[in-house]
Amino acid sequence: MAEQNATPVIRDGAPGKPDAAVIRDALGVGVAVGLSGFAFGVTSAGSGLSVLQTCVLSLLVFTGASQFALVGALAGGGNPFTAAAGAFFLGTRNAFYGLRLSQLLALPKAVRPFAAHWVIDETTAVALAQPSRRAARIGFTATGLTLYVLWNATTLLGVLGAEAIGDTDAWGLDAAGPAVFLALLAPMLKTATERTTAGIAVLLGLGLLPVLPAGVPVLVAALAAPLVLWLHGRRTGRDTPAEDAR
């Protein structure tokens, strides 16, 4: 039983799927998510950021959730420091991804600072889904490159398009960013715990939106995760003695 529950060790020589299949999967993810940079460009322009500011955000930050959170808070009239704090808080999850990927990919030290910029939800998911270290490296690189290029290209197109049509609120494009973010998030909620956490976060965020400054509700909504984990731990603690008695 211990061997079945152990985390599998990925070795360079482990059998894996063909490189072409890994690249195909990576391109699928990169293209699908990369095109949503257009929505970010539109949302950023609607929040008052310039073309240069928007493009610099995508080039240097390169994590959709944090970028949408930042421009969304600014669009709502939030304090720039509060908006930045919310974006930073959401981005800290990438540090935990990096800890796992550093062991999985085992990249040379000279490459790690550059690879760290591509440690996001999508590259992590593709890399972890691979059966070998070689496949994980290919998947991570192909996904990161495709997504980075497309995300920045479509960000530019989005912000230029938004400036060309004028008032984005009149076209309803101010809702494009949140809609795309929710569409990307929904398929990731596979377990009851994840769905519960997302539901509580939504209730906290929407419930506090009328009474707290813009950018603050997203910080409070993040408390849903430790709350659900605490409740899950209490329930598990109560169930364990009964199972042991059997």
XYZ file of N, CA and C in Angstrom:
738
model
N 0.825 -1.205 0.000
C 0.000 0.000 0.000
C 0.865 1.264 0.000
N 1.964 1.219 0.723
C 2.842 2.393 0.784
C 3.409 2.720 -0.588
N 3.716 1.653 -1.354
C 4.273 1.885 -2.673
C 3.231 2.472 -3.615
N 1.954 2.097 -3.448
C 0.922 2.603 -4.322
C 0.642 4.074 -4.058
N 0.768 4.517 -2.804
C 0.458 5.883 -2.455
C 1.630 6.830 -2.653
N 2.824 6.271 -2.868
C 4.007 7.117 -3.001
C 3.944 7.925 -4.284
N 4.521 9.128 -4.246
C 4.582 9.966 -5.430
C 5.585 9.385 -6.414
N 5.186 9.169 -7.676
C 6.093 8.568 -8.638
C 7.299 9.453 -8.920
N 8.443 8.836 -9.072
C 9.668 9.569 -9.367
C 9.863 9.597 -10.872
N 10.039 10.802 -11.422
C 10.225 10.944 -12.862
C 11.707 10.920 -13.174
N 12.099 10.015 -14.025
C 13.505 9.875 -14.405
C 13.661 10.206 -15.878
N 14.879 10.625 -16.219
C 15.144 10.981 -17.615
C 14.870 9.818 -18.552
N 15.113 8.621 -18.109
C 14.947 7.475 -18.978
C 13.578 6.839 -18.930
N 12.636 7.442 -18.194
C 11.305 6.858 -18.071
C 10.580 6.930 -19.405
N 9.779 5.888 -19.726
C 9.047 5.916 -20.982
C 8.024 7.035 -20.980
N 7.840 7.694 -22.094
C 6.886 8.798 -22.179
C 6.264 8.845 -23.554
N 5.324 9.775 -23.725
C 4.676 9.897 -25.023
C 5.588 10.643 -25.993
N 5.325 10.556 -27.285
C 6.183 11.203 -28.287
C 6.261 12.710 -28.084
N 7.400 13.289 -28.473
C 7.580 14.727 -28.343
C 6.492 15.492 -29.078
N 6.104 14.994 -30.256
C 5.084 15.687 -31.048
C 3.754 15.774 -30.302
N 3.417 14.738 -29.549
C 2.171 14.745 -28.789
C 2.230 15.751 -27.647
N 3.388 15.841 -27.003
C 3.562 16.809 -25.924
C 3.439 18.231 -26.464
N 4.095 18.483 -27.595
C 4.045 19.817 -28.204
C 2.630 20.152 -28.642
N 1.914 19.163 -29.176
C 0.538 19.404 -29.597
C -0.338 19.822 -28.414
N -0.201 19.119 -27.305
C -0.976 19.470 -26.109
C -0.593 20.856 -25.592
N 0.712 21.142 -25.607
C 1.189 22.432 -25.115
C 0.678 23.575 -25.978
N 0.699 23.375 -27.297
C 0.212 24.407 -28.207
C -1.287 24.642 -28.018
N -2.022 23.573 -27.766
C -3.456 23.709 -27.545
C -3.755 24.597 -26.350
N -3.028 24.358 -25.265
C -3.219 25.168 -24.055
C -2.738 26.595 -24.296
N -1.566 26.728 -24.898
C -0.998 28.059 -25.118
C -1.856 28.930 -26.001
N -2.381 28.362 -27.073
C -3.219 29.142 -27.992
C -4.547 29.500 -27.336
N -5.180 28.520 -26.682
C -6.488 28.758 -26.072
C -6.444 29.866 -25.025
N -5.412 29.847 -24.189
C -5.320 30.844 -23.118
C -4.672 32.132 -23.625
N -3.723 32.011 -24.523
C -3.022 33.186 -25.022
C -3.928 34.187 -25.708
N -4.957 33.695 -26.386
C -5.876 34.595 -27.082
C -6.675 35.466 -26.125
N -6.783 35.049 -24.874
C -7.543 35.845 -23.907
C -6.797 37.110 -23.494
N -5.553 37.259 -23.943
C -4.842 38.506 -23.709
C -5.558 39.691 -24.331
N -6.354 39.425 -25.381
C -7.147 40.484 -26.006
C -8.113 41.094 -24.991
N -8.763 40.222 -24.210
C -9.697 40.701 -23.184
C -8.971 41.538 -22.133
N -7.749 41.124 -21.791
C -6.999 41.915 -20.821
C -6.665 43.287 -21.384
N -6.257 43.334 -22.642
C -5.942 44.622 -23.257
C -7.136 45.555 -23.245
N -8.312 45.019 -23.559
C -9.528 45.821 -23.550
C -9.849 46.310 -22.143
N -9.760 45.387 -21.177
C -10.066 45.742 -19.788
C -9.088 46.775 -19.257
N -7.822 46.624 -19.590
C -6.805 47.559 -19.121
C -7.037 48.953 -19.691
N -7.375 49.016 -20.969
C -7.658 50.315 -21.584
C -8.874 50.956 -20.929
N -9.877 50.141 -20.604
C -11.067 50.669 -19.948
C -10.798 51.181 -18.550
N -9.736 50.676 -17.911
C -9.398 51.117 -16.551
C -8.560 52.389 -16.553
N -8.165 52.831 -17.750
C -7.413 54.081 -17.852
C -5.929 53.932 -18.083
N -5.425 52.701 -18.190
C -3.993 52.524 -18.444
C -3.681 52.788 -19.912
N -2.480 53.263 -20.171
C -2.058 53.551 -21.536
C -1.623 52.274 -22.244
N -1.352 52.406 -23.535
C -0.876 51.265 -24.314
C 0.443 50.753 -23.738
N 1.348 51.667 -23.426
C 2.652 51.272 -22.894
C 2.504 50.590 -21.542
N 1.716 51.157 -20.645
C 1.524 50.566 -19.316
C 0.915 49.168 -19.415
N -0.050 49.015 -20.300
C -0.707 47.715 -20.471
C 0.263 46.666 -20.991
N 1.027 47.042 -21.994
C 1.964 46.084 -22.583
C 3.089 45.726 -21.615
N 3.549 46.696 -20.835
C 4.592 46.414 -19.846
C 4.074 45.435 -18.793
N 2.810 45.574 -18.398
C 2.218 44.651 -17.439
C 2.262 43.221 -17.967
N 1.872 43.043 -19.224
C 1.863 41.693 -19.786
C 3.267 41.147 -19.973
N 4.190 42.010 -20.332
C 5.565 41.568 -20.542
C 6.254 41.175 -19.241
N 6.047 41.949 -18.187
C 6.807 41.761 -16.951
C 6.053 40.974 -15.881
N 4.742 41.136 -15.805
C 3.969 40.410 -14.795
C 3.604 39.021 -15.306
N 2.983 38.953 -16.457
C 2.675 37.702 -17.147
C 2.017 36.661 -16.238
N 0.944 37.063 -15.593
C 0.087 36.120 -14.889
C -1.309 36.703 -14.922
N -2.182 36.079 -15.677
C -3.479 36.651 -16.007
C -4.319 37.055 -14.814
N -4.397 36.187 -13.804
C -5.249 36.480 -12.652
C -4.814 37.773 -11.974
N -3.522 37.940 -11.773
C -3.008 39.140 -11.114
C -3.235 40.375 -11.981
N -3.062 40.236 -13.276
C -3.252 41.374 -14.170
C -4.707 41.813 -14.197
N -5.628 40.850 -14.301
C -7.048 41.182 -14.300
C -7.458 41.798 -12.969
N -6.921 41.272 -11.872
C -7.248 41.815 -10.555
C -6.781 43.263 -10.428
N -5.592 43.542 -10.942
C -5.031 44.887 -10.857
C -5.866 45.893 -11.641
N -6.105 45.606 -12.914
C -6.832 46.579 -13.735
C -8.304 46.642 -13.329
N -8.847 45.540 -12.815
C -10.228 45.558 -12.360
C -10.404 46.472 -11.166
N -9.461 46.413 -10.236
C -9.515 47.286 -9.065
C -9.328 48.744 -9.458
N -8.434 49.001 -10.406
C -8.219 50.374 -10.865
C -9.450 50.902 -11.588
N -10.083 50.036 -12.369
C -11.293 50.454 -13.089
C -12.416 50.808 -12.126
N -12.439 50.143 -10.968
C -13.460 50.432 -9.967
C -13.124 51.617 -9.090
N -12.025 52.306 -9.382
C -11.650 53.479 -8.611
C -10.830 53.166 -7.384
N -10.254 51.982 -7.337
C -9.487 51.576 -6.175
C -8.143 52.262 -6.071
N -7.605 52.265 -4.872
C -6.282 52.811 -4.632
C -5.239 51.957 -5.356
N -4.281 52.573 -6.051
C -3.274 51.786 -6.778
C -2.501 50.828 -5.885
N -2.238 51.208 -4.649
C -1.482 50.341 -3.741
C -2.330 49.131 -3.323
N -3.622 49.368 -3.089
C -4.526 48.263 -2.765
C -4.653 47.321 -3.952
N -4.779 47.891 -5.142
C -4.884 47.080 -6.354
C -3.635 46.235 -6.558
N -2.466 46.856 -6.340
C -1.212 46.134 -6.492
C -1.070 45.040 -5.441
N -1.569 45.301 -4.225
C -1.487 44.295 -3.161
C -2.328 43.078 -3.503
N -3.517 43.313 -4.045
C -4.367 42.198 -4.452
C -3.735 41.380 -5.561
N -3.142 42.062 -6.532
C -2.471 41.367 -7.630
C -1.285 40.563 -7.132
N -0.525 41.145 -6.211
C 0.641 40.450 -5.654
C 0.210 39.202 -4.883
N -0.853 39.339 -4.105
C -1.325 38.214 -3.305
C -1.724 37.035 -4.201
N -2.426 37.339 -5.289
C -2.816 36.270 -6.213
C -1.601 35.641 -6.888
N -0.572 36.449 -7.113
C 0.604 35.942 -7.805
C 1.513 35.078 -6.962
N 1.328 35.100 -5.632
C 2.217 34.316 -4.770
C 2.073 32.811 -4.986
N 0.941 32.385 -5.563
C 0.761 30.944 -5.795
C 1.808 30.413 -6.757
N 2.314 31.283 -7.639
C 3.322 30.844 -8.598
C 4.615 30.434 -7.909
N 4.883 31.005 -6.730
C 6.084 30.622 -5.986
C 5.995 29.160 -5.550
N 4.801 28.723 -5.165
C 4.611 27.326 -4.769
C 4.721 26.401 -5.981
N 4.206 26.872 -7.123
C 4.399 26.098 -8.353
C 5.885 25.922 -8.643
N 6.636 27.005 -8.435
C 8.069 26.965 -8.724
C 8.812 25.945 -7.891
N 8.392 25.791 -6.634
C 9.041 24.802 -5.775
C 8.871 23.396 -6.339
N 7.679 23.105 -6.829
C 7.417 21.772 -7.391
C 8.119 21.587 -8.730
N 8.084 22.604 -9.569
C 8.688 22.482 -10.896
C 10.206 22.439 -10.836
N 10.798 23.053 -9.837
C 12.262 23.033 -9.744
C 12.777 21.604 -9.584
N 12.029 20.785 -8.873
C 12.409 19.375 -8.703
C 12.087 18.566 -9.955
N 10.958 18.885 -10.551
C 10.514 18.121 -11.713
C 11.376 18.380 -12.943
N 11.650 19.651 -13.229
C 12.376 20.006 -14.446
C 13.887 19.905 -14.284
N 14.384 20.200 -13.071
C 15.829 20.145 -12.799
C 16.627 20.881 -13.875
N 16.266 22.142 -14.108
C 16.918 22.940 -15.141
C 18.281 23.440 -14.666
N 19.194 23.730 -15.595
C 20.489 24.313 -15.222
C 20.291 25.654 -14.513
N 21.187 25.990 -13.612
C 21.042 27.209 -12.816
C 20.973 28.459 -13.683
N 21.696 28.467 -14.795
C 21.713 29.649 -15.655
C 20.357 29.903 -16.307
N 19.562 28.850 -16.451
C 18.271 28.959 -17.139
C 17.132 29.275 -16.174
N 17.290 28.936 -14.914
C 16.193 29.030 -13.945
C 15.588 30.421 -13.812
N 16.391 31.520 -13.778
C 15.769 32.843 -13.648
C 14.828 33.170 -14.809
N 15.170 32.714 -16.015
C 14.315 32.969 -17.170
C 13.082 32.066 -17.147
N 13.280 30.809 -16.758
C 12.158 29.880 -16.680
C 11.164 30.291 -15.606
N 11.642 30.924 -14.543
C 10.768 31.330 -13.449
C 9.682 32.289 -13.920
N 9.976 33.070 -14.942
C 8.997 34.033 -15.461
C 7.819 33.325 -16.126
N 8.022 32.091 -16.523
C 6.959 31.332 -17.194
C 6.250 30.363 -16.259
N 6.543 30.431 -14.981
C 5.882 29.544 -14.019
C 4.508 30.113 -13.691
N 3.490 29.604 -14.372
C 2.105 30.044 -14.171
C 1.220 28.804 -14.146
N -0.072 29.014 -14.023
C -1.006 27.890 -13.928
C -0.872 26.913 -15.098
N -0.877 27.467 -16.320
C -0.930 26.618 -17.507
C 0.353 25.823 -17.733
N 1.502 26.476 -17.587
C 2.765 25.758 -17.793
C 2.962 24.689 -16.724
N 2.524 24.993 -15.507
C 2.635 24.018 -14.424
C 1.755 22.807 -14.693
N 0.531 23.062 -15.131
C -0.404 21.963 -15.403
C 0.110 21.048 -16.501
N 0.624 21.639 -17.574
C 1.131 20.827 -18.690
C 2.361 20.040 -18.265
N 3.266 20.674 -17.545
C 4.500 19.987 -17.118
C 4.187 18.829 -16.173
N 3.301 19.041 -15.219
C 2.990 17.994 -14.241
C 2.229 16.823 -14.860
N 1.611 17.053 -16.006
C 0.836 15.994 -16.647
C 1.709 15.028 -17.445
N 3.007 15.325 -17.563
C 3.875 14.509 -18.405
C 4.491 13.340 -17.620
N 4.754 12.210 -18.309
C 5.251 11.006 -17.642
C 6.766 10.955 -17.458
N 7.487 11.887 -18.077
C 8.947 11.857 -17.954
C 9.493 13.266 -17.839
N 10.727 13.389 -17.367
C 11.342 14.711 -17.216
C 11.520 15.382 -18.569
N 11.925 14.616 -19.561
C 12.094 15.195 -20.907
C 10.773 15.768 -21.415
N 9.693 14.999 -21.272
C 8.380 15.463 -21.726
C 7.926 16.676 -20.928
N 8.216 16.689 -19.629
C 7.840 17.824 -18.789
C 8.563 19.090 -19.233
N 9.847 18.959 -19.562
C 10.603 20.121 -20.021
C 10.063 20.642 -21.342
N 9.771 19.724 -22.255
C 9.231 20.127 -23.561
C 7.868 20.795 -23.381
N 7.020 20.180 -22.568
C 5.694 20.743 -22.340
C 5.744 22.113 -21.704
N 6.607 22.271 -20.705
C 6.749 23.559 -20.037
C 7.238 24.629 -21.008
N 8.265 24.306 -21.779
C 8.847 25.279 -22.698
C 7.890 25.657 -23.814
N 7.259 24.658 -24.428
C 6.340 24.933 -25.531
C 5.125 25.731 -25.066
N 4.597 25.378 -23.912
C 3.449 26.112 -23.380
C 3.838 27.539 -23.018
N 4.970 27.698 -22.328
C 5.408 29.023 -21.920
C 5.690 29.935 -23.100
N 6.388 29.417 -24.110
C 6.734 30.232 -25.278
C 5.486 30.643 -26.052
N 4.609 29.669 -26.322
C 3.391 29.963 -27.075
C 2.516 30.966 -26.343
N 2.326 30.718 -25.054
C 1.457 31.573 -24.264
C 2.039 32.979 -24.116
N 3.337 33.079 -23.900
C 3.961 34.385 -23.712
C 3.845 35.241 -24.973
N 4.133 34.632 -26.114
C 4.068 35.378 -27.377
C 2.636 35.801 -27.686
N 1.698 34.868 -27.601
C 0.309 35.178 -27.931
C -0.313 36.143 -26.923
N -0.043 35.936 -25.642
C -0.625 36.798 -24.623
C -0.210 38.258 -24.835
N 1.071 38.460 -25.127
C 1.541 39.829 -25.328
C 1.064 40.416 -26.648
N 0.996 39.594 -27.690
C 0.508 40.085 -28.985
C -0.959 40.467 -28.907
N -1.771 39.614 -28.282
C -3.201 39.908 -28.193
C -3.495 41.018 -27.181
N -2.627 41.174 -26.178
C -2.767 42.321 -25.273
C -2.642 43.620 -26.048
N -1.632 43.690 -26.908
C -1.429 44.884 -27.731
C -2.631 45.124 -28.639
N -3.115 44.073 -29.281
C -4.284 44.219 -30.163
C -5.509 44.682 -29.381
N -5.670 44.138 -28.182
C -6.830 44.492 -27.374
C -6.819 45.944 -26.942
N -5.675 46.428 -26.473
C -5.621 47.809 -25.997
C -5.715 48.794 -27.153
N -5.128 48.456 -28.298
C -5.245 49.331 -29.472
C -6.680 49.353 -29.982
N -7.325 48.183 -29.983
C -8.712 48.120 -30.423
C -9.637 48.893 -29.508
N -9.392 48.795 -28.209
C -10.227 49.510 -27.242
C -10.082 51.014 -27.408
N -8.858 51.475 -27.655
C -8.650 52.910 -27.854
C -9.303 53.383 -29.148
N -9.357 52.497 -30.141
C -9.939 52.877 -31.421
C -11.460 53.041 -31.339
N -12.118 52.171 -30.546
C -13.583 52.232 -30.476
C -14.068 53.208 -29.419
N -13.160 53.693 -28.557
C -13.564 54.691 -27.573
C -14.030 54.086 -26.263
N -15.229 54.480 -25.824
C -15.758 54.084 -24.520
C -16.066 52.594 -24.502
N -15.285 51.817 -23.760
C -15.495 50.372 -23.695
C -16.749 50.011 -22.913
N -17.164 50.868 -21.988
C -18.377 50.596 -21.216
C -19.609 50.609 -22.119
N -19.596 51.494 -23.108
C -20.754 51.592 -24.004
C -20.933 50.328 -24.833
N -19.860 49.616 -25.085
C -19.905 48.380 -25.864
C -20.045 47.147 -24.973
N -19.976 47.359 -23.676
C -20.068 46.220 -22.765
C -18.774 45.445 -22.651
N -17.676 46.012 -23.166
C -16.403 45.295 -23.156
C -15.721 45.326 -21.794
N -16.252 46.135 -20.864
C -15.682 46.160 -19.538
C -15.896 44.839 -18.805
N -16.872 44.059 -19.304
C -17.154 42.752 -18.699
C -16.355 41.631 -19.348
N -15.601 41.940 -20.405
C -14.882 40.891 -21.128
C -13.829 40.219 -20.272
N -13.072 41.012 -19.527
C -12.012 40.457 -18.687
C -12.518 39.487 -17.644
N -13.467 39.917 -16.781
C -14.000 38.987 -15.790
C -14.643 37.756 -16.405
N -15.315 37.921 -17.541
C -15.975 36.778 -18.181
C -14.958 35.745 -18.647
N -13.886 36.203 -19.261
C -12.843 35.282 -19.729
C -12.168 34.600 -18.545
N -11.898 35.364 -17.487
C -11.241 34.788 -16.310
C -12.102 33.689 -15.691
N -13.409 33.925 -15.590
C -14.308 32.911 -15.037
C -14.382 31.691 -15.947
N -14.375 31.931 -17.260
C -14.420 30.812 -18.209
C -13.178 29.935 -18.097
N -12.027 30.544 -17.824
C -10.793 29.782 -17.664
C -10.752 29.070 -16.316
N -11.363 29.684 -15.305
C -11.302 29.132 -13.958
C -12.245 27.952 -13.773
N -13.434 28.043 -14.351
C -14.477 27.041 -14.098
C -14.035 25.601 -14.345
N -13.372 25.278 -15.480
C -12.975 23.878 -15.714
C -11.955 23.345 -14.716
N -11.277 24.243 -13.978
C -10.262 23.801 -13.022
C -10.870 23.349 -11.695
N -12.145 23.664 -11.479
C -12.795 23.324 -10.207
C -13.379 21.921 -10.319
N -12.560 20.926 -10.026
C -12.959 19.536 -10.235
C -13.443 18.842 -8.971
N -12.970 19.258 -7.822
C -13.344 18.587 -6.578
C -14.359 19.430 -5.804
N -15.038 18.779 -4.861
C -16.026 19.482 -4.044
C -15.365 20.579 -3.213
N -14.155 20.301 -2.722
C -13.439 21.302 -1.925
C -13.115 22.534 -2.756
N -12.673 22.333 -3.988
C -12.347 23.458 -4.857
C -13.591 24.269 -5.188
N -14.704 23.587 -5.467
C -15.941 24.295 -5.786
C -16.471 25.053 -4.564
N -16.339 24.456 -3.391
C -16.770 25.130 -2.170
C -15.942 26.385 -1.919
N -14.623 26.259 -2.103
C -13.741 27.402 -1.911
C -14.090 28.534 -2.869
N -14.309 28.178 -4.140
C -14.663 29.195 -5.136
C -15.997 29.851 -4.799
N -16.966 29.057 -4.343
C -18.276 29.605 -3.996
C -18.208 30.588 -2.841
N -17.455 30.229 -1.797
C -17.305 31.129 -0.649
C -16.562 32.401 -1.058
N -15.552 32.250 -1.903
C -14.803 33.420 -2.362
C -15.703 34.378 -3.139
N -16.564 33.816 -3.981
C -17.487 34.657 -4.756
C -18.450 35.391 -3.822
N -18.991 34.676 -2.842
C -19.918 35.300 -1.899
C -19.241 36.420 -1.102
N -18.017 36.172 -0.656
C -17.287 37.195 0.088
C -16.990 38.413 -0.792
N -16.506 38.143 -2.005
C -16.148 39.237 -2.897
C -17.342 40.095 -3.279
N -18.425 39.442 -3.702
C -19.608 40.193 -4.130
C -20.321 40.841 -2.946
N -20.344 40.130 -1.813
C -21.033 40.669 -0.652
C -20.374 41.909 -0.081
N -19.043 41.939 -0.160
C -18.302 43.064 0.413
C -18.036 44.172 -0.595
N -18.366 43.922 -1.862
C -18.103 44.910 -2.911
C -18.754 46.264 -2.639
N -19.998 46.306 -2.131
C -20.629 47.625 -1.918
C -20.089 48.379 -0.707
N -19.418 47.692 0.211
C -19.044 48.348 1.467
C -17.543 48.560 1.628
N -16.721 47.927 0.798
C -15.276 48.073 0.913
C -14.709 48.762 -0.322
N -13.562 49.435 -0.191
C -12.937 50.075 -1.354
C -12.563 49.051 -2.417
N -12.534 49.495 -3.659
C -12.173 48.606 -4.766
C -10.795 48.014 -4.542
N -10.678 46.723 -4.771
C -9.421 46.015 -4.585
C -9.345 45.276 -3.268
N -10.096 45.740 -2.256
C -10.068 45.087 -0.950
C -10.901 43.803 -0.928
N -12.087 43.768 -1.574
C -12.872 42.525 -1.555
C -12.130 41.300 -2.060
N -11.251 41.463 -3.055
C -10.521 40.307 -3.572
C -9.538 39.775 -2.535
N -9.000 40.685 -1.704
C -8.102 40.247 -0.639
C -8.872 39.467 0.424
N -10.068 39.955 0.767
C -10.881 39.261 1.759
C -11.366 37.925 1.205
N -11.709 37.898 -0.084
C -12.189 36.661 -0.699
C -11.132 35.564 -0.653
N -9.862 35.957 -0.628
C -8.788 34.969 -0.570
C -8.805 34.192 0.739
N -9.503 34.715 1.750
C -9.594 34.006 3.030
C -10.440 32.741 2.914
N -11.136 32.589 1.799
C -11.962 31.394 1.609
C -11.117 30.133 1.637
N -9.905 30.198 1.079
C -9.050 29.005 1.012
C -8.655 28.490 2.395
N -8.052 29.333 3.273
C -7.718 28.810 4.606
C -8.946 28.419 5.413
N -10.081 29.103 5.179
C -11.305 28.755 5.898
C -11.769 27.352 5.542
N -11.797 27.041 4.251
C -12.224 25.712 3.814
C -11.248 24.645 4.285
N -9.952 24.943 4.228
C -8.956 23.982 4.703
C -9.120 23.708 6.198
N -9.426 24.750 6.964
C -9.636 24.589 8.409
C -10.857 23.724 8.677
N -11.949 24.000 7.962
C -13.164 23.210 8.140
C -12.945 21.760 7.711
N -12.205 21.575 6.623
C -11.915 20.220 6.146
C -11.061 19.476 7.162
N -10.087 20.178 7.777
C -9.242 19.547 8.781
C -10.025 19.129 10.006
N -10.979 19.967 10.429
C -11.808 19.622 11.588
C -12.681 18.398 11.293
N -13.239 18.363 10.077
C -14.090 17.232 9.714
C -13.277 15.950 9.610
N -12.081 16.056 9.041
C -11.209 14.885 8.931
C -10.795 14.387 10.306
N -10.530 15.339 11.224
C -10.142 14.962 12.576
C -11.240 14.228 13.318
N -12.491 14.617 13.034
C -13.605 13.927 13.686
C -13.849 12.546 13.091
N -13.580 12.398 11.792
C -13.829 11.127 11.125
C -12.751 10.098 11.408
N -11.543 10.551 11.682
C -10.406 9.626 11.840
C -10.589 8.643 12.993
N -11.007 9.058 14.191
C -11.167 8.080 15.279
C -12.169 6.978 14.954
N -13.244 7.347 14.259
C -14.243 6.340 13.918
C -13.682 5.298 12.969
N -12.864 5.785 12.001
C -12.267 4.840 11.038
C -11.245 3.957 11.717
N -10.475 4.535 12.687
C -9.472 3.740 13.378
C -10.116 2.665 14.242
N -11.309 2.989 14.803
C -11.966 2.011 15.667
C -12.372 0.764 14.913
N -12.685 0.977 13.631
C -13.040 -0.183 12.804
C -11.811 -1.005 12.449
